[in-house]
Amino acid sequence: MFTIIYLVVFFGLPFIKVDGHPVFLLNVLKRKFILFGQIFWPQDFFIFALGMIVFIVFIALFTVVFGRVFCGWACPQTIFMEMIFRKVEYWIDGDAPKQKLLANAPWNTEKILKRVTKWTAFWIISFIIANTFLAYLIGVDELFKLVREPLSQNLGTFAALAIFTTLFFFVYLWLREQVCTVICPYGRMQGVLLDRNSVIVAYDYVRGEERGKFRKNETRTIGDCIDCNQCVQVCPTGIDIRNGTQLECTNCTACIDACNHMMDAVGLPRGLIRYASEHNIAKNRPWIYTTKMKAYTVVMAVLVGVLAWLLISRTDVGITLLRTPGQLYQEQPNDQMSNLYNYKALNKTFKGKDIVLKPENFEGRIVIVGEDHLVVPPDGTTAGTMFIYLPKKNIKKRKTTLKIGVYEQGQKITTISTSFLGPFTGN
Ligand code: SF4
Ligand code: SF4
């Protein structure tokens, strides 16, 4: 069920729109990112960076506590392989023994037909996956536009699409679990992250050994493992879980299902292969929440807290205000002095913003050149120049820090700071 939801979300997300705008877009080329309907600009990159750190720590914590659960349940490589490509392969080539027979068979009509069908199906699915990733990058509207336009106008995009389709095709046709065991860096970190308290897919050797074939109506005096080899047969990475935890195990749980099936068949209790820690099995001890796990949880909670605060306190409008380079101060009539500034405002929503700037910690005036107030277009930016005027009597230092309130429809949304340069006064 989880994997079905996962696939529906993966293939459906680029099509979901709110008020005509995608809820998810990762346009790296245009540096435009929309997550859950919220626009993120490159200026919000630090939130992304922190989000990535939280994600990595989260995965590490999960691995310490629950082993390689991510690989078996959330990694797109496993989900696509097990839920799509392997299923298609079974429909076309038959189950594992039939596949072996076909692989060893001479190139007769049946083999050629099956191979061509499988490769075509794999290629089409790879093409759909590559297009879905492209939809995440450029949005479905742009993707459909590309499809309608002549090929000659978008040769670069189609070349990239062809390369990624070919890449997926070879990964799922040939590389398969070698991605997990040889290429994926996360897989190679397991030895460092796992300890004897980590919950993993494990064989209960205390109960299972000494293994031996099952004979009907026997009174079993040896271990519960009936040495049927089903757990090895179904393992996509070809390992024998009875030899202990191995780097190649992706926690896909296929061996658990196969073993439970055999246990049911011979009337023995299920769970000879199950989720358990080494300590659970060796010492018959319940799972414990170790100091290492507690430390990881604290780090995780702090990082999630900071990330949540950054997201909550993120404003809809971002404004930068910098003194115009090369300008000092200007003497003005009525005992006033001014500084010239360059401003840039960006709107992180799909609605236009009318922004008013008000002095906060100073008596003075803010004059936007050519405008009464800032009008920032939806999902866009505006830039220009403005003056800040201060009475001379209030300028006590060479550099005064000014705070400016940013208001929208009478509501203050944030405060920005800048400096005001006056004549040298010895301070
Ligand atoms: S079948 Fe079992 S041993 Fe093989 S990868 Fe899956 S969980 Fe690991
Ligand atoms: S499936 Fe279970 S009973 Fe059969 S060999 Fe594997 S561990 Fe033993």
Coordinates of C-alpha atoms and ligand atoms in Angstrom, one line a residue:
M1 CA 0.0 0.0 0.0
F2 CA 2.8 2.4 1.0
T3 CA 4.6 1.8 -2.3
I4 CA 1.4 2.4 -4.3
I5 CA 0.9 5.7 -2.5
Y6 CA 4.6 6.5 -3.1
L7 CA 4.3 5.9 -6.9
V8 CA 1.0 7.8 -7.2
V9 CA 2.6 10.8 -5.4
F10 CA 5.8 10.6 -7.5
F11 CA 4.0 10.5 -10.8
G12 CA 1.1 12.7 -9.8
L13 CA 2.8 15.5 -7.9
P14 CA 4.0 17.5 -11.0
F15 CA 0.3 17.7 -12.2
I16 CA -1.1 19.1 -9.0
K17 CA -1.7 22.9 -9.2
V18 CA -3.2 25.4 -6.8
D19 CA -4.6 28.6 -8.5
G20 CA -2.9 27.5 -11.7
H21 CA 0.5 27.2 -10.1
P22 CA 2.4 23.9 -9.5
V23 CA 2.7 22.9 -5.8
F24 CA 6.1 21.3 -6.6
L25 CA 8.7 22.6 -9.0
L26 CA 12.5 22.3 -8.8
N27 CA 13.6 24.4 -11.7
V28 CA 17.4 24.5 -11.2
L29 CA 18.1 26.2 -14.5
K30 CA 15.8 29.2 -13.8
R31 CA 16.7 28.9 -10.1
K32 CA 13.0 28.7 -9.3
F33 CA 11.8 26.4 -6.6
I34 CA 8.2 25.7 -5.4
L35 CA 7.7 23.4 -2.5
F36 CA 4.2 22.7 -1.2
G37 CA 3.0 25.8 -3.1
Q38 CA 5.6 28.1 -1.4
I39 CA 8.0 29.9 -3.7
F40 CA 11.7 29.6 -2.7
W41 CA 14.2 32.0 -4.3
P42 CA 18.0 31.5 -4.4
Q43 CA 18.1 33.8 -1.4
D44 CA 16.4 31.1 0.6
F45 CA 19.1 28.7 -0.2
F46 CA 20.3 28.4 3.4
I47 CA 16.9 26.9 4.2
F48 CA 17.5 24.3 1.5
A49 CA 21.0 23.6 2.8
L50 CA 19.7 23.1 6.4
G51 CA 16.8 21.0 5.0
M52 CA 19.5 18.7 3.3
I53 CA 21.5 18.5 6.6
V54 CA 18.3 17.6 8.5
F55 CA 17.4 15.0 5.9
I56 CA 20.9 13.4 6.1
V57 CA 20.9 13.4 9.9
F58 CA 17.4 12.0 9.8
I59 CA 18.5 9.1 7.6
A60 CA 21.5 8.5 9.8
L61 CA 19.4 8.4 12.9
F62 CA 16.9 6.1 11.2
T63 CA 19.7 3.8 10.1
V64 CA 21.2 3.6 13.7
V65 CA 17.7 2.7 15.1
F66 CA 16.0 0.9 12.3
G67 CA 18.8 -0.2 10.0
R68 CA 18.4 0.3 6.2
V69 CA 14.6 0.8 6.3
F70 CA 15.0 3.8 3.8
C71 CA 16.5 1.5 1.2
G72 CA 13.7 -1.0 1.3
W73 CA 10.8 1.3 1.7
A74 CA 11.6 4.8 0.4
C75 CA 14.5 4.7 -2.1
P76 CA 13.2 5.3 -5.6
Q77 CA 15.7 2.8 -6.9
T78 CA 14.1 0.0 -4.9
I79 CA 10.5 1.1 -5.4
F80 CA 10.9 1.4 -9.2
M81 CA 12.8 -1.9 -9.4
E82 CA 10.6 -4.0 -7.2
M83 CA 7.2 -2.4 -7.9
I84 CA 7.5 -1.7 -11.6
F85 CA 10.4 -3.2 -13.5
R86 CA 10.5 -6.6 -11.7
K87 CA 6.7 -7.0 -11.9
V88 CA 6.8 -6.3 -15.7
E89 CA 9.7 -8.8 -16.0
Y90 CA 7.6 -11.4 -14.2
W91 CA 4.6 -10.8 -16.5
I92 CA 6.8 -11.2 -19.6
D93 CA 9.5 -13.8 -18.6
G94 CA 7.7 -15.6 -15.8
D95 CA 9.0 -16.4 -12.3
A96 CA 12.7 -16.7 -11.3
P97 CA 13.1 -20.4 -12.5
K98 CA 11.5 -19.6 -15.8
Q99 CA 13.7 -16.5 -16.2
K100 CA 16.7 -18.7 -15.6
L101 CA 15.6 -21.2 -18.2
L102 CA 14.9 -18.4 -20.7
A103 CA 18.3 -16.8 -20.1
N104 CA 20.0 -20.2 -20.9
A105 CA 17.8 -21.0 -23.8
P106 CA 19.0 -20.5 -27.4
W107 CA 17.8 -17.5 -29.4
N108 CA 14.6 -19.0 -30.7
T109 CA 11.4 -17.1 -31.6
E110 CA 10.0 -17.2 -28.1
K111 CA 13.2 -15.8 -26.6
I112 CA 13.5 -13.1 -29.2
L113 CA 9.8 -12.1 -28.8
K114 CA 10.1 -12.0 -25.0
R115 CA 13.3 -10.0 -25.0
V116 CA 12.0 -7.5 -27.5
T117 CA 8.8 -7.1 -25.5
K118 CA 10.7 -6.7 -22.2
W119 CA 13.2 -4.2 -23.6
T120 CA 10.5 -2.2 -25.3
A121 CA 8.4 -2.1 -22.0
F122 CA 11.5 -1.2 -20.0
W123 CA 12.4 1.6 -22.4
I124 CA 8.9 3.0 -22.3
I125 CA 8.8 3.0 -18.5
S126 CA 12.3 4.6 -18.4
F127 CA 11.1 7.3 -20.8
I128 CA 8.0 8.0 -18.6
I129 CA 10.3 8.2 -15.5
A130 CA 12.7 10.6 -17.3
N131 CA 9.8 12.7 -18.4
T132 CA 8.4 12.8 -14.8
F133 CA 11.8 14.0 -13.5
L134 CA 11.8 16.7 -16.3
A135 CA 8.3 17.7 -15.2
Y136 CA 9.6 18.3 -11.7
L137 CA 12.3 20.5 -13.2
I138 CA 10.4 22.6 -15.8
G139 CA 6.7 22.0 -14.9
V140 CA 4.1 20.0 -16.8
D141 CA 3.0 23.1 -18.8
E142 CA 6.5 23.6 -20.2
L143 CA 6.8 19.9 -20.8
F144 CA 3.6 19.7 -22.8
K145 CA 4.8 22.8 -24.7
L146 CA 8.0 21.0 -25.6
V147 CA 6.1 18.0 -26.8
R148 CA 3.9 20.2 -29.1
E149 CA 6.9 22.2 -30.5
P150 CA 9.0 20.8 -33.4
L151 CA 11.9 18.6 -32.3
S152 CA 14.4 20.9 -34.0
Q153 CA 13.6 23.7 -31.6
N154 CA 14.4 21.7 -28.4
L155 CA 17.3 19.4 -29.5
G156 CA 19.2 20.0 -26.2
T157 CA 16.2 19.0 -24.1
F158 CA 15.5 15.9 -26.2
A159 CA 19.1 14.9 -26.1
A160 CA 19.1 15.1 -22.3
L161 CA 15.8 13.2 -22.2
A162 CA 17.3 10.4 -24.4
I163 CA 20.4 10.2 -22.3
F164 CA 18.5 9.9 -19.0
T165 CA 16.0 7.4 -20.5
T166 CA 19.0 5.2 -21.7
L167 CA 20.6 5.6 -18.2
F168 CA 17.4 4.4 -16.4
F169 CA 17.0 1.6 -19.0
F170 CA 20.4 0.2 -18.3
V171 CA 20.1 0.7 -14.5
Y172 CA 16.9 -1.3 -14.3
L173 CA 17.8 -3.8 -17.0
W174 CA 21.3 -4.6 -16.1
L175 CA 22.8 -2.8 -13.1
R176 CA 19.9 -3.3 -10.7
E177 CA 21.0 -4.0 -7.1
Q178 CA 24.6 -3.3 -8.0
V179 CA 23.5 0.4 -7.6
C180 CA 22.8 -0.4 -3.9
T181 CA 25.8 -2.6 -3.3
V182 CA 28.5 -0.9 -5.4
I183 CA 27.5 2.7 -6.3
C184 CA 25.3 4.1 -3.5
P185 CA 27.4 5.8 -0.8
Y186 CA 24.6 5.3 1.8
G187 CA 24.8 1.6 1.3
R188 CA 28.6 1.7 2.0
M189 CA 28.0 3.6 5.2
Q190 CA 26.0 0.9 6.9
G191 CA 29.1 -0.6 8.6
V192 CA 29.7 2.6 10.4
L193 CA 26.1 3.4 11.3
L194 CA 24.8 0.1 12.4
D195 CA 25.4 -1.4 15.8
R196 CA 24.1 -4.4 17.7
N197 CA 21.0 -2.5 18.8
S198 CA 20.0 -1.4 15.3
V199 CA 16.8 -3.1 14.1
I200 CA 17.5 -4.9 10.9
V201 CA 16.1 -7.7 8.8
A202 CA 17.7 -10.6 10.7
Y203 CA 17.7 -14.3 10.9
D204 CA 17.0 -15.7 14.4
Y205 CA 19.9 -18.1 14.5
V206 CA 19.2 -19.0 18.1
R207 CA 15.8 -20.4 17.0
G208 CA 16.8 -21.5 13.5
E209 CA 20.0 -23.5 14.1
E210 CA 20.9 -26.3 13.7
R211 CA 19.1 -26.1 10.4
G212 CA 17.8 -29.2 8.7
K213 CA 15.3 -30.5 6.2
F214 CA 11.7 -30.9 7.3
R215 CA 10.1 -34.3 7.3
K216 CA 6.4 -34.8 7.5
N217 CA 5.1 -35.9 11.0
E218 CA 8.6 -35.6 12.5
T219 CA 9.1 -34.4 16.1
R220 CA 11.5 -31.6 15.4
T221 CA 14.6 -31.8 17.7
I222 CA 16.8 -29.5 15.7
G223 CA 16.3 -25.7 14.9
D224 CA 13.3 -24.3 13.0
C225 CA 15.2 -23.5 9.8
I226 CA 14.1 -26.2 7.3
D227 CA 16.9 -25.3 4.9
C228 CA 14.4 -24.8 2.1
N229 CA 16.6 -22.0 0.6
Q230 CA 13.6 -19.8 -0.2
C231 CA 15.0 -16.8 1.6
V232 CA 18.1 -17.0 -0.7
Q233 CA 16.0 -17.6 -3.8
V234 CA 13.9 -14.5 -3.4
C235 CA 16.7 -12.2 -2.3
P236 CA 17.2 -9.6 -5.1
T237 CA 20.8 -9.1 -4.1
G238 CA 21.5 -12.9 -3.9
I239 CA 22.6 -13.1 -0.3
D240 CA 21.9 -15.6 2.3
I241 CA 20.6 -13.7 5.3
R242 CA 21.4 -16.7 7.5
N243 CA 25.0 -15.7 7.3
G244 CA 24.3 -12.5 9.2
T245 CA 23.9 -8.8 8.3
Q246 CA 25.5 -8.0 5.0
L247 CA 26.2 -4.8 3.2
E248 CA 24.2 -6.0 0.2
C249 CA 20.9 -6.3 2.2
T250 CA 18.5 -3.5 1.2
N251 CA 15.9 -4.4 3.8
C252 CA 13.4 -5.3 1.1
T253 CA 11.8 -7.9 3.4
A254 CA 11.3 -10.4 0.6
C255 CA 13.1 -13.1 2.7
I256 CA 10.8 -12.4 5.6
D257 CA 7.7 -13.0 3.5
A258 CA 9.2 -16.1 1.9
C259 CA 10.3 -17.6 5.3
N260 CA 6.9 -16.8 6.9
H261 CA 5.3 -18.6 4.0
M262 CA 7.4 -21.7 4.6
M263 CA 6.9 -21.6 8.3
D264 CA 3.1 -21.5 7.7
A265 CA 3.4 -24.5 5.4
V266 CA 5.2 -26.7 8.0
G267 CA 3.2 -25.4 11.0
L268 CA 6.1 -23.6 12.7
P269 CA 5.8 -20.1 14.2
R270 CA 6.4 -17.2 11.9
G271 CA 9.2 -14.7 12.4
L272 CA 12.3 -16.9 11.9
I273 CA 13.5 -14.0 9.7
R274 CA 12.1 -10.7 11.1
Y275 CA 12.9 -7.1 12.0
A276 CA 15.1 -7.5 15.1
S277 CA 18.4 -6.3 16.5
E278 CA 21.4 -8.6 17.1
H279 CA 20.9 -8.1 20.9
N280 CA 17.2 -9.0 20.6
I281 CA 18.2 -12.3 19.1
A282 CA 21.4 -13.2 20.9
K283 CA 20.3 -12.2 24.4
N284 CA 16.6 -12.5 23.9
R285 CA 16.4 -8.9 25.2
P286 CA 13.8 -6.3 24.3
W287 CA 14.8 -3.4 22.2
I288 CA 16.5 -0.6 24.1
Y289 CA 16.8 3.1 23.4
T290 CA 20.6 3.6 23.7
T291 CA 22.6 6.7 24.5
K292 CA 23.8 6.9 20.9
M293 CA 20.2 6.9 19.7
K294 CA 19.2 9.6 22.3
A295 CA 22.1 11.8 21.2
Y296 CA 21.1 11.5 17.5
T297 CA 17.5 12.3 18.5
V298 CA 18.5 15.5 20.3
V299 CA 20.6 16.7 17.3
M300 CA 17.7 15.9 15.1
A301 CA 15.1 17.7 17.3
V302 CA 17.4 20.8 17.4
L303 CA 17.8 20.8 13.6
V304 CA 14.1 20.3 12.9
G305 CA 13.3 23.1 15.3
V306 CA 15.7 25.5 13.6
L307 CA 14.3 24.5 10.2
A308 CA 10.7 24.9 11.3
W309 CA 11.5 28.3 12.8
L310 CA 13.2 29.4 9.5
L311 CA 10.2 28.3 7.5
I312 CA 7.6 29.9 9.9
S313 CA 9.5 33.2 10.1
R314 CA 10.1 33.3 6.4
T315 CA 8.4 36.4 5.0
D316 CA 6.4 36.7 1.7
V317 CA 8.6 39.6 0.6
G318 CA 12.3 39.9 0.8
I319 CA 14.0 43.3 0.6
T320 CA 17.6 44.2 0.4
L321 CA 18.7 47.8 0.9
L322 CA 22.3 48.9 0.2
R323 CA 23.8 52.3 0.1
T324 CA 24.6 53.2 -3.6
P325 CA 28.3 52.5 -4.1
G326 CA 30.5 55.6 -4.5
Q327 CA 28.0 57.9 -2.8
L328 CA 28.6 59.5 0.6
Y329 CA 25.9 61.9 1.8
Q330 CA 24.1 64.8 0.3
E331 CA 23.4 68.2 2.0
Q332 CA 19.7 69.0 1.6
P333 CA 17.7 72.2 2.3
N334 CA 16.0 72.7 5.7
D335 CA 19.0 71.4 7.7
Q336 CA 18.6 67.9 6.3
M337 CA 21.0 65.3 5.0
S338 CA 20.3 62.4 2.7
N339 CA 21.8 59.1 1.6
L340 CA 21.1 57.3 -1.7
Y341 CA 20.2 53.6 -1.6
N342 CA 19.7 50.8 -4.1
Y343 CA 16.8 48.5 -3.2
K344 CA 15.7 45.1 -4.5
A345 CA 12.4 43.5 -3.5
L346 CA 11.3 40.0 -4.3
N347 CA 7.9 38.6 -4.0
K348 CA 7.7 34.9 -2.9
T349 CA 4.0 34.6 -3.6
F350 CA 1.7 34.4 -6.6
K351 CA 0.0 37.6 -5.7
G352 CA 1.2 41.2 -6.3
K353 CA 2.4 43.1 -3.2
D354 CA 2.0 46.8 -2.4
I355 CA 4.8 47.6 0.1
V356 CA 5.2 50.7 2.2
L357 CA 8.4 51.4 4.1
K358 CA 8.3 53.4 7.4
P359 CA 11.1 54.7 9.6
E360 CA 11.3 52.7 12.8
N361 CA 14.1 54.0 15.0
F362 CA 14.6 57.4 13.5
E363 CA 12.8 60.6 12.6
G364 CA 13.1 61.1 8.9
R365 CA 11.7 60.4 5.4
I366 CA 12.0 57.6 3.0
V367 CA 11.5 58.8 -0.6
I368 CA 11.4 56.1 -3.4
V369 CA 12.6 57.6 -6.7
G370 CA 9.6 57.8 -9.1
E371 CA 7.2 55.9 -6.8
D372 CA 5.0 56.4 -3.8
H373 CA 5.5 52.8 -2.6
L374 CA 7.0 49.6 -3.8
V375 CA 4.9 47.4 -6.1
V376 CA 6.3 43.9 -6.4
P377 CA 4.9 41.8 -9.2
P378 CA 3.7 38.2 -8.4
D379 CA 6.6 35.7 -8.2
G380 CA 8.9 38.6 -9.4
T381 CA 11.3 41.3 -8.4
T382 CA 11.5 45.0 -8.5
A383 CA 14.6 47.2 -8.1
G384 CA 15.3 50.9 -7.9
T385 CA 16.8 53.7 -5.9
M386 CA 15.5 55.7 -2.9
F387 CA 16.6 58.4 -0.6
I388 CA 16.5 58.5 3.2
Y389 CA 16.4 62.0 4.7
L390 CA 17.5 62.7 8.3
P391 CA 17.6 66.1 10.2
K392 CA 21.2 67.1 10.7
K393 CA 20.7 67.5 14.4
N394 CA 19.9 63.7 14.7
I395 CA 23.2 62.7 13.0
K396 CA 25.5 62.1 15.9
K397 CA 27.9 59.5 14.4
R398 CA 29.6 58.9 11.1
K399 CA 27.6 55.7 10.6
T400 CA 24.0 55.4 12.0
T401 CA 22.1 52.1 12.0
L402 CA 18.6 52.6 10.7
K403 CA 15.7 50.3 11.1
I404 CA 12.9 50.3 8.5
G405 CA 9.5 48.6 8.9
V406 CA 8.1 46.8 5.8
Y407 CA 4.3 47.0 5.7
E408 CA 1.7 45.5 3.5
Q409 CA -1.9 46.6 3.8
G410 CA -1.1 48.2 7.1
Q411 CA 0.4 45.0 8.5
K412 CA 4.0 45.0 9.4
I413 CA 5.7 41.9 7.8
T414 CA 9.3 42.5 8.7
T415 CA 12.0 45.0 9.7
I416 CA 15.1 45.6 7.6
S417 CA 18.3 47.4 8.7
T418 CA 20.7 49.7 6.8
S419 CA 23.3 52.3 7.7
F420 CA 23.2 56.0 7.1
L421 CA 26.5 57.8 6.4
G422 CA 27.0 61.3 7.8
P423 CA 30.0 63.6 8.0
F424 CA 33.0 62.6 10.1
T425 CA 32.4 63.6 13.7
G426 CA 35.2 61.8 15.4
N427 CA 32.9 58.9 16.5
Ligands
SF4_1 S1 15.7 -10.5 0.6 FE1 16.2 -10.3 2.7 S2 18.4 -10.4 2.8 FE2 17.9 -10.1 0.7 S3 18.0 -7.8 0.4 FE3 15.8 -8.3 1.0 S4 15.8 -8.1 3.2 FE4 18.0 -8.3 2.6
SF4_2 S1 13.3 -19.5 4.2 FE1 13.4 -19.7 6.4 S2 13.3 -21.9 6.7 FE2 13.8 -21.6 4.5 S3 16.1 -21.6 4.5 FE3 15.4 -19.5 4.7 S4 15.5 -19.2 7.0 FE4 15.5 -21.4 6.6

